[in-house]
Structures are given as C-alpha cells and as structure tokens.
Short mmCIF file of C-alpha atoms in Angstrom, two decimals:
data_model
loop_
_atom_site.label_atom_id
_atom_site.label_comp_id
_atom_site.label_asym_id
_atom_site.label_seq_id
_atom_site.Cartn_x
_atom_site.Cartn_y
_atom_site.Cartn_z
CA MET A 1 0.00 0.00 0.00
CA ILE A 2 2.69 2.51 1.01
CA GLU A 3 4.83 1.51 -1.96
CA GLN A 4 1.94 2.18 -4.34
CA ILE A 5 1.41 5.65 -2.86
CA ILE A 6 5.10 6.41 -3.25
CA ILE A 7 5.30 5.03 -6.79
CA TYR A 8 2.08 6.54 -8.17
CA PHE A 9 1.88 9.82 -6.27
CA LEU A 10 5.04 10.98 -4.52
CA PHE A 11 7.56 9.97 -7.20
CA PRO A 12 5.82 11.84 -10.06
CA LEU A 13 5.22 14.78 -7.73
CA SER A 14 8.91 14.96 -6.83
CA ILE A 15 9.90 14.80 -10.52
CA VAL A 16 7.54 17.67 -11.33
CA ALA A 17 8.87 19.67 -8.37
CA CYS A 18 12.46 19.11 -9.51
CA GLY A 19 11.54 20.22 -13.02
CA VAL A 20 9.94 23.40 -11.71
CA LEU A 21 12.97 24.13 -9.53
CA VAL A 22 15.37 23.62 -12.46
CA TRP A 23 13.28 25.97 -14.61
CA TYR A 24 13.17 28.57 -11.82
CA ILE A 25 16.93 28.45 -11.23
CA ARG A 26 17.65 28.75 -14.97
CA ARG A 27 15.28 31.73 -15.17
CA MET A 28 16.95 33.47 -12.23
CA LEU A 29 20.41 32.88 -13.69
CA SER A 30 19.23 34.27 -17.02
CA ILE A 31 17.89 37.42 -15.36
CA MET A 32 21.10 37.88 -13.38
CA GLU A 33 23.18 37.47 -16.53
CA GLU A 34 21.09 40.07 -18.38
CA GLN A 35 21.45 42.50 -15.49
CA SER A 36 25.20 42.03 -15.24
CA LEU A 37 25.60 42.50 -19.00
CA GLU A 38 23.53 45.70 -18.85
CA LEU A 39 25.59 46.96 -15.92
CA ASN A 40 28.85 46.16 -17.71
CA GLU A 41 27.68 47.90 -20.89
CA ARG A 42 26.63 51.03 -18.99
CA PHE A 43 29.92 51.21 -17.12
CA SER A 44 31.82 50.80 -20.40
CA VAL A 45 29.87 53.61 -22.09
CA PHE A 46 30.32 55.86 -19.07
CA HIS A 47 34.05 55.14 -18.87
CA THR A 48 34.55 55.82 -22.59
CA PHE A 49 32.63 59.08 -22.35
CA LEU A 50 34.70 60.19 -19.35
CA GLU A 51 37.97 59.35 -21.12
CA GLU A 52 36.92 61.40 -24.15
CA THR A 53 35.87 64.26 -21.89
CA TYR A 54 39.09 64.23 -19.87
CA ASN A 55 41.11 64.52 -23.08
CA MET A 56 39.25 67.67 -24.16
CA ASP A 57 39.75 71.28 -23.13
CA LEU A 58 36.62 72.15 -21.17
CA PHE A 59 35.19 75.54 -20.42
CA TYR A 60 32.17 76.38 -18.28
CA GLY A 61 28.96 76.29 -20.35
CA GLU A 62 30.43 74.10 -23.07
CA PRO A 63 27.94 71.58 -24.57
CA ARG A 64 30.22 68.62 -23.79
CA LEU A 65 30.27 69.56 -20.10
CA LYS A 66 26.48 69.83 -20.14
CA GLN A 67 26.25 66.36 -21.74
CA LEU A 68 28.56 64.98 -19.05
CA LEU A 69 26.42 66.37 -16.27
CA GLU A 70 23.24 64.99 -17.89
CA LEU A 71 24.89 61.58 -18.35
CA ILE A 72 26.03 61.52 -14.72
CA LYS A 73 22.49 62.42 -13.59
CA ASP A 74 20.93 59.66 -15.76
CA PHE A 75 23.52 57.15 -14.56
CA HIS A 76 22.86 58.04 -10.94
CA GLU A 77 19.09 57.57 -11.40
CA TRP A 78 19.66 54.24 -13.13
CA THR A 79 21.95 52.95 -10.37
CA GLU A 80 19.37 53.85 -7.73
CA GLU A 81 16.69 52.00 -9.68
CA PHE A 82 19.02 49.03 -10.17
CA GLN A 83 19.81 48.87 -6.46
CA ASN A 84 16.11 48.98 -5.62
CA ARG A 85 15.50 46.02 -7.91
CA VAL A 86 18.43 43.91 -6.68
CA ILE A 87 19.31 44.89 -3.11
CA VAL A 88 16.91 44.80 -0.17
CA GLU A 89 17.68 46.53 3.11
CA LYS A 90 16.95 44.34 6.13
CA ASN A 91 15.73 45.84 9.36
CA ASP A 92 19.10 45.19 10.99
CA GLY A 93 20.85 47.22 8.25
CA THR A 94 22.50 44.38 6.35
CA ASN A 95 22.15 44.03 2.58
CA THR A 96 21.02 40.85 0.85
CA ASP A 97 20.52 39.95 -2.80
CA GLU A 98 16.88 39.66 -3.79
CA ASP A 99 17.46 37.53 -6.95
#
C-alpha cells in the first residue's frame, strides 16, 4: 500500500517539483546574466565618455560639459533604480541579494 502511494503519487510529484525548480533556477540565472551585461555595458559607455571628456579642453557652459552632467544624472538615477530592484535593506541594516 505505502509503496503504491510512493510510486504513483510521490515519485511523479517529486519529478515535477524538480523540473519546476530547475526551470526557476535557470530563469533566475538568465535574469542575473542580463542585469550584469547591462551593468557592464553602462559602465563601459560611461568610462569611454569620461575618457573622451578628460582629453578635451573644457570651459564652463560648453555643450560637452552639459552632456557629461546629464549623463552623470541619468547614470545616478539608473543605479538607484538598479539597487532597488536587486538589493533589499533588512531591518538590521544588512544588505542581501533579492534575486
């Protein structure tokens, strides 16, 4: 009797549960990879822009300086949004990854 319950109910249920867990883990890894690629790309663009800007003669009010300030503002907003999606503050003040 017990063997029949295990064979016909618990075994298929455990296989389905394992399949769901594998799918969930693969999905989470995919999301993390996309996020890390996006972060890497943004840092690369920002670094390139800064290098180009540092190599130029800048004067107050110059369009390139205005672009730099706008880019820094956009990057700051994006990093705050990214942190809100990925990092959760615990009540005790420690950080943990959400994904």
